[in-house]
């Protein structure tokens, strides 16, 4: 290894629009953002690249930053041996997906954040990968400086091995994108049965959700359950969804003061969360709580839906109507300090009547549940304690908490996550009859269309007054889905035109006409290593599955065959993955269920009469129904189409009810 004299580090993150990158702008590390200039610098200096991927609300990203990136001695080693690149995974989900998958292939383990990789400068392929590394030996992990020196020494002494690893990774990634034929003898009904079986195997009957600690809400899997229950004839699956939603909300995953949900819990029974709050989690949970409240006539789940909307309004929105990305786990250098309490601190804020209720409802009369020293508020038990005293206590505690040092909010706007929020608000509005929520969905969608779309490209990020980064499949698919959800709540011919542009662009720039399915990245965008297809759900649903479902619905709504044909090809391409791991492909299972038993498309001509309103109410009482209301002259009528078959138009709610009851 050639030693170089230490020079003054130039950190190039200070002017970044990304909050996460700016959080590292004062590091003594010579950070670059991901850019052509950084890659050229690595190639010209014959140094490998140290790639660090994270996000602003990530607790362990902050830990590694404090321990290593802020340390001058560690930074000196990094600067001498590598070209150091920092990536905000929320702004570049394409890079994050690629290198998370590479980490998994190299280590045989799941990744996470912070993600730490060492890349060959010529191929941009990693030759060594990890996540968090401590500053000194800990739990069997070597110190970060030792990792740095050994990675560089191996890179310099084993160039053929470095190249070979990159070639094997590249070949492996390419093989993963190759179309596989579905297994003979496995029909769609068998896939649905397998999916129901996977749910049964993984369902945690005691605490809800799937598996043990750590416990994530896994919204795509929960969203699948009512549709799967209907098609498989397994009503207990829908009941399990209701149980899980209730259990999560009464535990520590939900913040009882502001109504938002945290990202995940560290234990198996939903008690203690990691305290970051993500827009995408709450956006997906909102319609689940609203629809479950509608189906079960459940006031508590309705309260949870209302709480999410309040959190979106109060903590995440601004006068543009769009939504911020996340709220940090840490505040004032401490995780949980903003959110946890002691009984004495809570008692000091409440009067006697409020304290008597809050002490019991929130578990302040029991032992500390957070690190043996503090109380994280939960809502165990039933509705006991609900009433004006508890409502007043919540307001007082929230006002008191607001006086503390608050965790940072990442105010960048992401098209994909804002689209999830718009879709969630629109669907919740339809479920619970809340036109004010529909107004909020309208504003969020308008921000995407007016500020993040330039007529040719949908951009992924908006920050500091500008939109940038070409959108990925997530941005286009989620925005199309949100547009269709809004059309159900409030018809607009102009919005339908935009939805058709999104659908046509998906087919032009993202669809694989040879093998079926969707690429993650726009065909016009250069990507390192391999262009990927992603069928599996993550914390957000598979964009390929959402694109498939959106094309199905748009095809049924507009009778455009190419949308339905593309959806069929995408489903065919995903079938081997569904068969292999149905629960991990829940969004595609839902798309498959829709293809097997198409939902009813109800079109109501609304002449402003009570008869038209009654038909809309009737349609929206049913599951597996999409109801679109278009203004028009009387008399009001409703038409029901199921797949490529339409029933005779009807003019009364009773006639519509009969058609929907007998559609099976």
XYZ file of C-alpha atoms in Angstrom:
664
model
C 0.000 0.000 0.000
C 1.398 3.396 -0.957
C 1.414 5.945 1.856
C 0.359 9.480 0.983
C 1.008 12.633 2.984
C -2.026 13.773 4.929
C -3.708 16.740 3.256
C -6.516 19.007 4.298
C -9.848 17.225 3.859
C -12.381 18.867 1.580
C -15.911 17.928 2.606
C -18.300 18.541 -0.291
C -21.606 17.972 1.517
C -22.209 21.437 2.966
C -24.352 22.689 0.083
C -26.317 19.474 -0.349
C -30.105 19.675 -0.342
C -30.188 16.403 1.627
C -30.482 16.806 5.401
C -28.673 13.496 5.889
C -25.706 14.638 3.828
C -25.636 18.019 5.583
C -25.558 16.209 8.938
C -22.099 15.023 7.826
C -20.910 18.325 6.378
C -18.750 19.133 9.415
C -17.077 15.723 9.565
C -13.300 15.768 9.039
C -13.955 13.125 6.358
C -13.440 14.254 2.751
C -16.969 13.238 1.824
C -18.303 13.382 -1.711
C -21.921 12.988 -2.753
C -22.521 10.275 -5.345
C -21.499 11.953 -8.601
C -19.382 11.459 -11.699
C -16.638 13.665 -10.240
C -16.251 11.443 -7.173
C -16.020 8.306 -9.279
C -13.485 9.981 -11.574
C -11.413 11.022 -8.542
C -11.288 7.411 -7.363
C -10.244 6.133 -10.765
C -7.602 8.812 -11.285
C -6.058 8.206 -7.847
C -6.330 4.382 -8.050
C -8.138 4.378 -4.725
C -11.193 2.249 -3.958
C -14.433 3.883 -2.866
C -15.838 3.736 0.646
C -19.600 4.021 0.192
C -21.698 4.893 3.250
C -25.496 4.773 2.872
C -27.979 5.948 5.497
C -30.789 8.391 6.223
C -31.399 11.299 8.540
C -33.698 9.562 11.058
C -31.465 6.489 11.471
C -30.259 5.999 15.064
C -27.316 3.715 14.256
C -26.246 6.032 11.445
C -25.892 8.747 14.083
C -23.986 6.390 16.371
C -21.419 5.506 13.711
C -21.117 9.158 12.728
C -20.362 10.228 16.313
C -17.963 7.358 16.961
C -16.054 7.290 13.677
C -16.845 9.981 11.119
C -16.446 12.811 13.650
C -13.161 11.375 14.937
C -10.142 13.087 13.294
C -7.894 10.026 13.519
C -10.463 7.726 11.909
C -11.225 10.346 9.269
C -7.521 10.634 8.451
C -7.367 6.910 7.689
C -10.500 7.129 5.545
C -9.151 10.109 3.613
C -5.761 8.516 3.007
C -7.025 5.159 1.822
C -10.346 5.825 0.066
C -12.517 8.193 -1.879
C -15.430 8.517 0.536
C -18.974 8.826 -0.818
C -22.065 9.461 1.293
C -25.539 8.539 -0.047
C -28.983 9.409 1.306
C -30.880 6.179 0.717
C -34.193 8.058 0.577
C -32.969 10.217 -2.305
C -31.284 7.335 -4.137
C -33.373 4.213 -3.492
C -31.952 2.707 -6.676
C -28.408 2.760 -5.282
C -29.608 1.578 -1.888
C -31.469 -1.404 -3.377
C -28.513 -2.373 -5.552
C -25.958 -2.239 -2.773
C -28.216 -3.769 -0.114
C -28.670 -6.718 -2.451
C -24.916 -6.821 -3.078
C -24.313 -6.850 0.685
C -26.691 -9.778 1.048
C -24.936 -11.707 -1.721
C -21.477 -11.022 -0.265
C -22.255 -11.740 3.384
C -25.250 -14.074 3.273
C -27.000 -11.742 5.716
C -29.578 -8.993 5.487
C -28.285 -5.459 5.352
C -29.623 -2.299 6.923
C -28.358 1.138 7.796
C -25.761 2.407 8.005
C -24.634 0.373 5.010
C -20.860 0.325 4.552
C -19.319 -0.973 1.339
C -15.927 -0.904 -0.320
C -16.164 -0.579 -4.108
C -13.685 -1.154 -6.883
C -13.417 2.192 -8.644
C -13.468 0.759 -12.164
C -16.548 -1.477 -11.879
C -18.304 0.152 -8.872
C -18.826 -3.409 -7.627
C -18.300 -3.999 -3.895
C -15.563 -6.359 -2.753
C -16.336 -6.083 0.975
C -19.538 -5.088 2.769
C -20.931 -4.539 6.234
C -23.271 -2.279 8.149
C -22.308 -0.655 11.461
C -18.690 -0.982 12.589
C -17.636 0.081 16.117
C -14.565 2.226 16.859
C -13.053 -0.540 18.988
C -13.504 -4.346 19.108
C -17.045 -5.102 20.261
C -19.350 -8.139 20.117
C -16.980 -9.970 17.801
C -16.709 -7.048 15.373
C -13.304 -5.548 14.550
C -12.694 -1.808 14.992
C -13.553 0.334 11.995
C -9.981 1.530 11.439
C -8.821 -2.087 11.227
C -11.555 -2.800 8.672
C -10.403 0.209 6.655
C -6.758 -0.851 6.578
C -7.475 -4.500 5.856
C -9.939 -3.672 3.067
C -7.429 -1.388 1.363
C -4.574 -3.858 1.800
C -6.649 -6.667 0.324
C -7.733 -4.432 -2.575
C -4.113 -3.581 -3.414
C -2.629 -7.048 -2.942
C -5.397 -9.116 -4.560
C -6.559 -7.205 -7.658
C -7.560 -10.377 -9.471
C -9.700 -11.480 -6.531
C -11.329 -8.042 -6.345
C -12.185 -8.243 -10.040
C -13.441 -11.813 -9.671
C -15.798 -10.867 -6.842
C -17.214 -8.058 -8.951
C -17.721 -10.365 -11.915
C -19.491 -12.969 -9.781
C -21.726 -10.316 -8.247
C -22.550 -8.941 -11.661
C -23.375 -12.397 -12.994
C -25.488 -13.164 -9.932
C -27.450 -9.942 -10.252
C -27.988 -10.575 -13.950
C -29.247 -14.092 -13.258
C -31.738 -12.714 -10.737
C -33.280 -10.528 -13.448
C -33.664 -13.409 -15.899
C -37.220 -14.517 -16.541
C -38.046 -17.871 -14.963
C -40.893 -20.006 -16.182
C -43.601 -20.859 -13.627
C -43.544 -24.414 -12.384
C -45.840 -26.768 -14.262
C -48.946 -27.884 -12.449
C -49.094 -24.884 -10.084
C -52.206 -22.874 -10.853
C -53.246 -19.529 -9.431
C -55.566 -21.104 -6.866
C -52.600 -23.066 -5.492
C -50.642 -19.831 -5.106
C -53.497 -18.293 -3.127
C -53.669 -21.392 -0.927
C -49.904 -21.218 -0.396
C -50.144 -17.552 0.570
C -52.859 -18.305 3.128
C -50.687 -21.095 4.503
C -47.678 -18.793 4.825
C -49.770 -16.305 6.793
C -50.937 -19.056 9.131
C -47.368 -20.262 9.693
C -45.930 -16.823 10.427
C -48.835 -15.196 12.274
C -48.137 -14.347 15.912
C -51.445 -15.275 17.521
C -50.506 -13.847 20.905
C -49.252 -10.398 19.958
C -50.288 -9.939 16.341
C -48.032 -9.277 13.402
C -45.583 -11.768 11.989
C -42.744 -13.456 13.830
C -40.809 -12.161 16.814
C -38.484 -9.287 17.626
C -37.864 -6.866 16.085
C -41.488 -6.258 15.080
C -42.272 -4.138 12.025
C -45.848 -3.250 11.054
C -45.352 -4.853 7.603
C -48.227 -2.925 6.084
C -48.151 -4.654 2.658
C -48.753 -8.010 4.336
C -51.551 -6.633 6.499
C -53.127 -5.000 3.438
C -53.260 -8.379 1.682
C -55.248 -10.156 4.392
C -58.867 -9.062 3.699
C -58.500 -9.776 -0.027
C -56.866 -13.129 0.687
C -59.553 -13.969 3.236
C -62.297 -13.326 0.695
C -60.726 -15.328 -2.126
C -59.438 -18.241 -0.026
C -62.596 -18.491 2.060
C -60.569 -17.861 5.224
C -62.367 -15.132 7.233
C -59.960 -15.651 10.126
C -57.269 -13.913 8.050
C -59.259 -10.670 8.042
C -59.883 -11.139 11.758
C -56.134 -11.485 12.296
C -55.576 -8.193 10.496
C -58.062 -6.510 12.840
C -56.376 -8.083 15.877
C -52.921 -6.973 14.733
C -54.020 -3.403 14.046
C -55.622 -3.202 17.478
C -52.617 -4.714 19.269
C -50.078 -2.486 17.523
C -52.056 0.636 18.387
C -52.454 -0.271 22.061
C -48.772 -1.062 22.406
C -45.720 1.107 22.016
C -45.702 1.352 18.223
C -48.252 4.179 18.336
C -47.520 7.529 19.951
C -50.662 8.166 22.042
C -49.939 11.884 22.281
C -49.705 12.804 18.588
C -51.253 9.734 16.907
C -48.293 8.853 14.678
C -46.729 5.400 14.443
C -43.044 4.670 14.968
C -41.027 2.629 12.485
C -40.775 -0.613 14.476
C -40.533 -2.128 17.948
C -37.399 -3.780 19.283
C -39.339 -6.474 21.181
C -41.877 -9.153 20.282
C -44.925 -7.603 21.983
C -44.975 -4.042 20.578
C -43.755 -2.319 23.762
C -40.605 -0.298 23.005
C -40.041 1.238 19.582
C -37.143 2.663 17.713
C -38.433 6.189 17.915
C -38.107 7.431 14.349
C -41.378 8.091 12.528
C -41.527 7.605 8.787
C -44.053 9.083 6.395
C -44.311 5.826 4.454
C -45.366 3.730 7.476
C -48.124 6.103 8.507
C -49.256 6.587 4.912
C -49.794 2.837 4.535
C -51.326 2.243 7.973
C -53.905 5.024 7.603
C -56.149 3.295 5.015
C -55.803 -0.033 6.840
C -57.117 1.457 10.079
C -59.863 3.368 8.279
C -61.068 0.370 6.282
C -60.898 -1.969 9.289
C -62.893 0.593 11.282
C -65.506 0.646 8.505
C -65.733 -3.124 8.204
C -65.835 -3.716 11.960
C -67.682 -0.540 12.993
C -64.799 -0.054 15.431
C -64.517 3.362 17.094
C -61.014 2.676 18.455
C -59.572 1.885 15.036
C -61.358 4.960 13.689
C -59.643 6.988 16.423
C -56.305 5.558 15.283
C -56.983 6.611 11.685
C -57.938 10.086 12.869
C -54.741 10.228 14.933
C -52.568 9.482 11.907
C -54.253 12.259 9.934
C -53.741 14.665 12.844
C -50.047 13.740 12.968
C -49.713 14.265 9.218
C -51.395 17.662 9.530
C -49.637 18.920 12.658
C -46.140 17.445 12.406
C -45.449 16.611 8.760
C -47.240 19.125 6.545
C -46.688 22.745 5.563
C -48.618 25.332 3.583
C -47.887 23.488 0.312
C -50.001 20.542 1.477
C -47.097 18.139 0.931
C -45.440 16.008 3.599
C -41.961 15.753 5.105
C -40.069 12.477 4.935
C -39.349 11.533 8.550
C -38.767 12.517 12.165
C -35.525 11.458 13.820
C -35.240 8.830 16.544
C -32.780 10.958 18.528
C -33.250 14.302 20.226
C -30.478 16.227 21.939
C -28.167 13.261 21.363
C -30.434 10.741 23.099
C -32.798 8.157 21.683
C -36.220 8.229 23.307
C -35.533 11.227 25.526
C -38.194 13.319 23.819
C -40.870 10.628 24.095
C -40.426 8.922 27.475
C -41.664 10.033 30.887
C -41.360 9.498 34.592
C -44.512 9.336 36.720
C -43.407 12.473 38.549
C -42.951 14.436 35.319
C -46.365 13.392 34.026
C -48.067 13.996 37.379
C -46.728 17.550 37.475
C -48.604 18.396 34.268
C -52.038 16.984 35.193
C -54.802 17.714 37.655
C -56.038 15.001 40.004
C -58.814 13.673 37.757
C -56.574 13.590 34.695
C -53.772 11.860 36.601
C -56.048 9.135 37.992
C -56.987 8.138 34.445
C -53.624 8.659 32.738
C -51.660 6.794 35.409
C -53.593 3.597 34.742
C -54.195 3.913 31.008
C -50.546 4.635 30.176
C -48.982 2.171 32.618
C -47.405 4.837 34.815
C -48.515 2.867 37.870
C -46.271 -0.052 36.873
C -42.521 -0.592 36.537
C -40.391 1.379 34.083
C -40.440 -0.215 30.629
C -37.657 1.773 28.924
C -34.115 0.821 29.920
C -35.260 0.363 33.528
C -35.377 4.111 34.097
C -38.270 5.657 32.165
C -41.801 4.981 30.940
C -42.811 4.792 27.296
C -46.554 5.412 27.156
C -48.701 2.534 25.896
C -52.467 1.929 25.766
C -52.809 -1.649 27.024
C -56.279 -2.956 27.763
C -59.678 -1.967 26.425
C -61.499 1.360 26.183
C -61.488 1.874 29.956
C -60.385 5.403 30.724
C -61.569 6.909 27.445
C -63.336 10.180 28.043
C -62.802 13.895 28.575
C -60.239 13.472 31.379
C -57.993 11.291 29.216
C -58.400 13.624 26.233
C -57.410 16.577 28.409
C -54.441 14.650 29.834
C -53.185 13.826 26.338
C -53.372 17.484 25.305
C -51.513 18.636 28.424
C -48.790 16.011 28.101
C -48.307 16.857 24.457
C -47.965 20.564 25.262
C -45.437 19.715 27.963
C -43.470 17.467 25.606
C -43.332 20.270 23.046
C -41.163 22.246 25.495
C -38.434 19.605 25.238
C -35.697 19.543 22.604
C -37.500 17.952 19.667
C -36.048 15.411 17.236
C -35.148 16.779 13.820
C -37.593 16.570 10.947
C -36.296 15.799 7.465
C -38.306 18.269 5.399
C -37.438 16.976 1.951
C -40.413 15.877 -0.116
C -40.250 12.469 -1.779
C -42.649 11.852 -4.649
C -43.120 8.176 -3.819
C -43.860 8.716 -0.122
C -46.106 11.721 -0.760
C -47.982 9.577 -3.267
C -48.403 6.877 -0.612
C -49.770 9.550 1.728
C -52.144 10.934 -0.906
C -53.415 7.436 -1.695
C -53.798 6.615 2.000
C -55.709 9.815 2.714
C -57.970 9.318 -0.300
C -58.823 5.720 0.574
C -59.347 6.547 4.245
C -61.588 9.436 3.203
C -63.735 7.099 1.116
C -63.899 4.494 3.893
C -64.982 6.932 6.596
C -66.719 9.632 4.558
C -64.215 12.406 5.342
C -64.160 14.990 2.566
C -61.606 17.045 4.536
C -59.156 14.150 4.249
C -59.856 14.030 0.536
C -58.945 17.723 0.364
C -55.588 16.931 1.980
C -54.990 14.102 -0.476
C -55.794 16.473 -3.338
C -53.227 19.009 -2.148
C -50.463 16.444 -1.704
C -51.108 15.016 -5.158
C -51.214 18.491 -6.683
C -47.782 19.208 -5.178
C -46.350 16.150 -6.916
C -47.938 17.033 -10.238
C -47.165 20.756 -10.124
C -43.769 20.824 -8.385
C -42.142 17.462 -9.149
C -43.278 16.783 -12.726
C -41.933 18.879 -15.587
C -44.098 17.442 -18.342
C -41.478 14.876 -19.328
C -40.027 13.478 -16.102
C -41.373 12.838 -12.629
C -38.625 13.769 -10.175
C -38.016 11.804 -6.999
C -37.040 14.577 -4.562
C -38.062 18.168 -3.834
C -35.994 20.244 -1.420
C -34.867 23.853 -1.127
C -37.382 24.916 -3.752
C -36.220 22.551 -6.499
C -37.065 19.076 -7.786
C -34.223 16.735 -8.704
C -33.210 13.095 -9.330
C -35.105 11.188 -12.000
C -37.952 9.210 -10.505
C -37.715 5.465 -10.043
C -40.476 2.915 -10.510
C -41.681 3.698 -6.975
C -42.345 7.331 -7.881
C -44.295 6.573 -11.044
C -46.210 3.550 -9.733
C -47.184 5.064 -6.376
C -48.235 8.326 -8.035
C -50.414 6.454 -10.534
C -51.978 4.500 -7.677
C -52.648 7.730 -5.764
C -54.234 9.330 -8.809
C -56.624 6.410 -9.194
C -57.471 6.490 -5.475
C -58.295 10.183 -5.796
C -60.477 9.520 -8.838
C -62.571 7.228 -6.646
C -63.022 9.980 -4.113
C -63.474 12.896 -6.508
C -63.636 12.564 -10.284
C -61.473 14.776 -12.509
C -61.055 14.362 -16.263
C -57.709 16.170 -16.059
C -56.473 13.760 -13.394
C -57.462 10.791 -15.536
C -55.328 12.212 -18.354
C -52.342 12.504 -15.993
C -52.904 8.937 -14.787
C -52.850 7.722 -18.371
C -49.591 9.612 -18.980
C -48.085 7.919 -15.924
C -49.278 4.511 -17.114
C -47.955 5.051 -20.630
C -44.611 6.223 -19.238
C -44.388 3.144 -17.017
C -44.823 0.960 -20.081
C -42.391 2.982 -22.185
C -39.512 3.462 -19.731
C -39.831 0.752 -17.081
C -41.617 -2.276 -18.550
C -39.624 -5.274 -19.759
C -41.321 -6.177 -23.015
C -39.212 -9.309 -23.394
C -39.405 -10.920 -19.971
C -42.355 -9.124 -18.404
C -42.230 -7.166 -15.177
C -40.821 -3.751 -14.365
C -37.312 -2.394 -14.004
C -36.604 -0.294 -10.930
C -34.956 2.493 -12.920
C -35.879 4.582 -15.943
C -34.301 3.273 -19.149
C -32.776 6.731 -19.715
C -30.805 6.649 -16.443
C -27.338 5.110 -16.180
C -26.956 2.707 -13.250
C -23.893 0.942 -11.817
C -23.571 -2.791 -12.352
C -27.063 -4.069 -13.246
C -30.530 -2.700 -13.809
C -32.776 -4.402 -11.243
C -36.265 -5.797 -11.003
C -37.714 -5.913 -7.489
C -40.829 -7.999 -6.881
C -40.609 -8.419 -3.110
C -42.231 -6.031 -0.659
C -40.057 -4.107 1.747
C -41.183 -1.499 4.273
C -43.045 -0.104 1.276
C -44.955 -2.283 -1.173
C -43.263 -3.620 -4.276
C -43.564 -0.854 -6.851
C -43.810 -3.522 -9.547
C -46.869 -4.965 -7.810
C -48.437 -1.531 -7.317
C -47.820 -0.764 -11.001
C -49.478 -4.068 -11.899
C -52.564 -3.393 -9.777
C -52.819 0.187 -11.028
C -52.654 -0.954 -14.654
C -55.322 -3.559 -13.924
C -57.656 -0.944 -12.465
C -56.944 1.626 -15.160
C -57.503 -1.026 -17.822
C -60.870 -2.001 -16.360
C -61.853 1.644 -15.926
C -60.894 2.816 -19.427
C -61.177 -0.468 -21.381
C -57.627 -0.021 -22.744
C -56.313 -3.527 -23.549
C -52.587 -2.716 -23.383
C -52.818 -1.867 -19.679
C -54.429 -5.210 -18.879
C -52.010 -7.103 -21.127
C -48.983 -5.560 -19.394
C -50.458 -6.369 -15.974
C -50.947 -9.998 -17.028
C -47.328 -10.244 -18.213
C -46.056 -8.701 -14.973
C -48.065 -11.199 -12.943
C -46.740 -14.083 -15.000
C -43.176 -12.892 -14.423
C -43.769 -12.662 -10.656
C -45.437 -16.071 -10.215
C -42.209 -18.004 -9.450
C -41.373 -15.481 -6.723
C -44.889 -15.692 -5.268
C -44.648 -19.477 -5.204
C -41.266 -19.357 -3.485
C -42.219 -16.851 -0.766
C -45.811 -15.678 -0.918
C -45.781 -13.667 2.305
C -42.811 -11.620 1.106
C -44.701 -10.842 -2.107
C -47.976 -9.838 -0.479
C -48.634 -6.962 -2.880
C -48.292 -9.318 -5.835
C -50.578 -11.820 -4.092
C -53.164 -9.035 -3.889
C -52.679 -8.277 -7.596
C -53.079 -11.978 -8.372
C -56.268 -12.108 -6.304
C -57.651 -9.173 -8.288
C -56.811 -10.914 -11.561
C -58.509 -14.133 -10.438
C -61.628 -12.461 -9.022
C -61.763 -8.924 -10.432
C -63.270 -6.310 -8.136
C -66.477 -4.651 -9.232
C -66.013 -1.333 -11.034
C -69.068 0.774 -10.214
C -69.593 3.943 -12.245
C -72.265 6.273 -10.892
C -73.638 9.151 -12.948
C -74.150 11.799 -10.284
C -76.882 14.317 -11.009
C -76.758 15.694 -7.474
C -79.841 13.824 -6.290
C -80.331 11.740 -3.171
C -80.699 8.663 -5.379
C -77.160 9.079 -6.740
C -75.746 9.630 -3.249
C -77.520 6.510 -1.994
C -75.987 4.406 -4.758
C -72.504 5.669 -3.886
C -73.031 4.831 -0.207
C -74.290 1.380 -1.178
C -71.283 0.636 -3.381
C -68.780 1.763 -0.757
C -70.231 -0.522 1.884
C -68.907 -3.509 -0.054
C -65.437 -4.994 -0.161
C -63.648 -5.510 -3.499
C -65.453 -2.575 -5.099
C -64.070 0.523 -6.813
C -66.754 3.189 -7.092
C -66.237 6.160 -9.421
C -68.718 9.024 -9.419
C -68.863 11.208 -12.510
C -71.005 14.352 -12.678
C -73.649 14.220 -15.371
C -77.247 15.016 -16.252
C -80.029 12.932 -14.770
C -81.416 10.529 -14.286
C -78.722 9.082 -12.025
C -77.575 5.582 -12.929
C -75.010 3.050 -11.775
C -73.177 0.587 -13.998
C -71.317 -2.420 -12.624
C -68.510 -4.058 -14.597
C -66.529 -7.071 -13.416
C -63.489 -7.785 -15.546
C -64.656 -7.610 -19.162
C -68.326 -8.221 -18.303
C -70.820 -5.451 -17.495
C -74.239 -5.745 -15.891
C -77.322 -3.755 -16.953
C -77.396 -0.195 -15.558
C -79.583 0.401 -12.498
C -81.152 3.532 -11.045
C -81.753 2.705 -7.371
C -79.604 1.741 -4.416
C -81.686 -1.405 -3.888
C -81.020 -2.615 -7.433
C -77.302 -1.883 -7.067
C -77.210 -3.752 -3.755
C -78.759 -6.794 -5.406
C -76.181 -6.774 -8.209
C -73.261 -6.477 -5.798
C -74.641 -9.153 -3.496
C -75.069 -11.587 -6.378
C -71.878 -10.830 -8.329
C -70.097 -13.978 -7.138
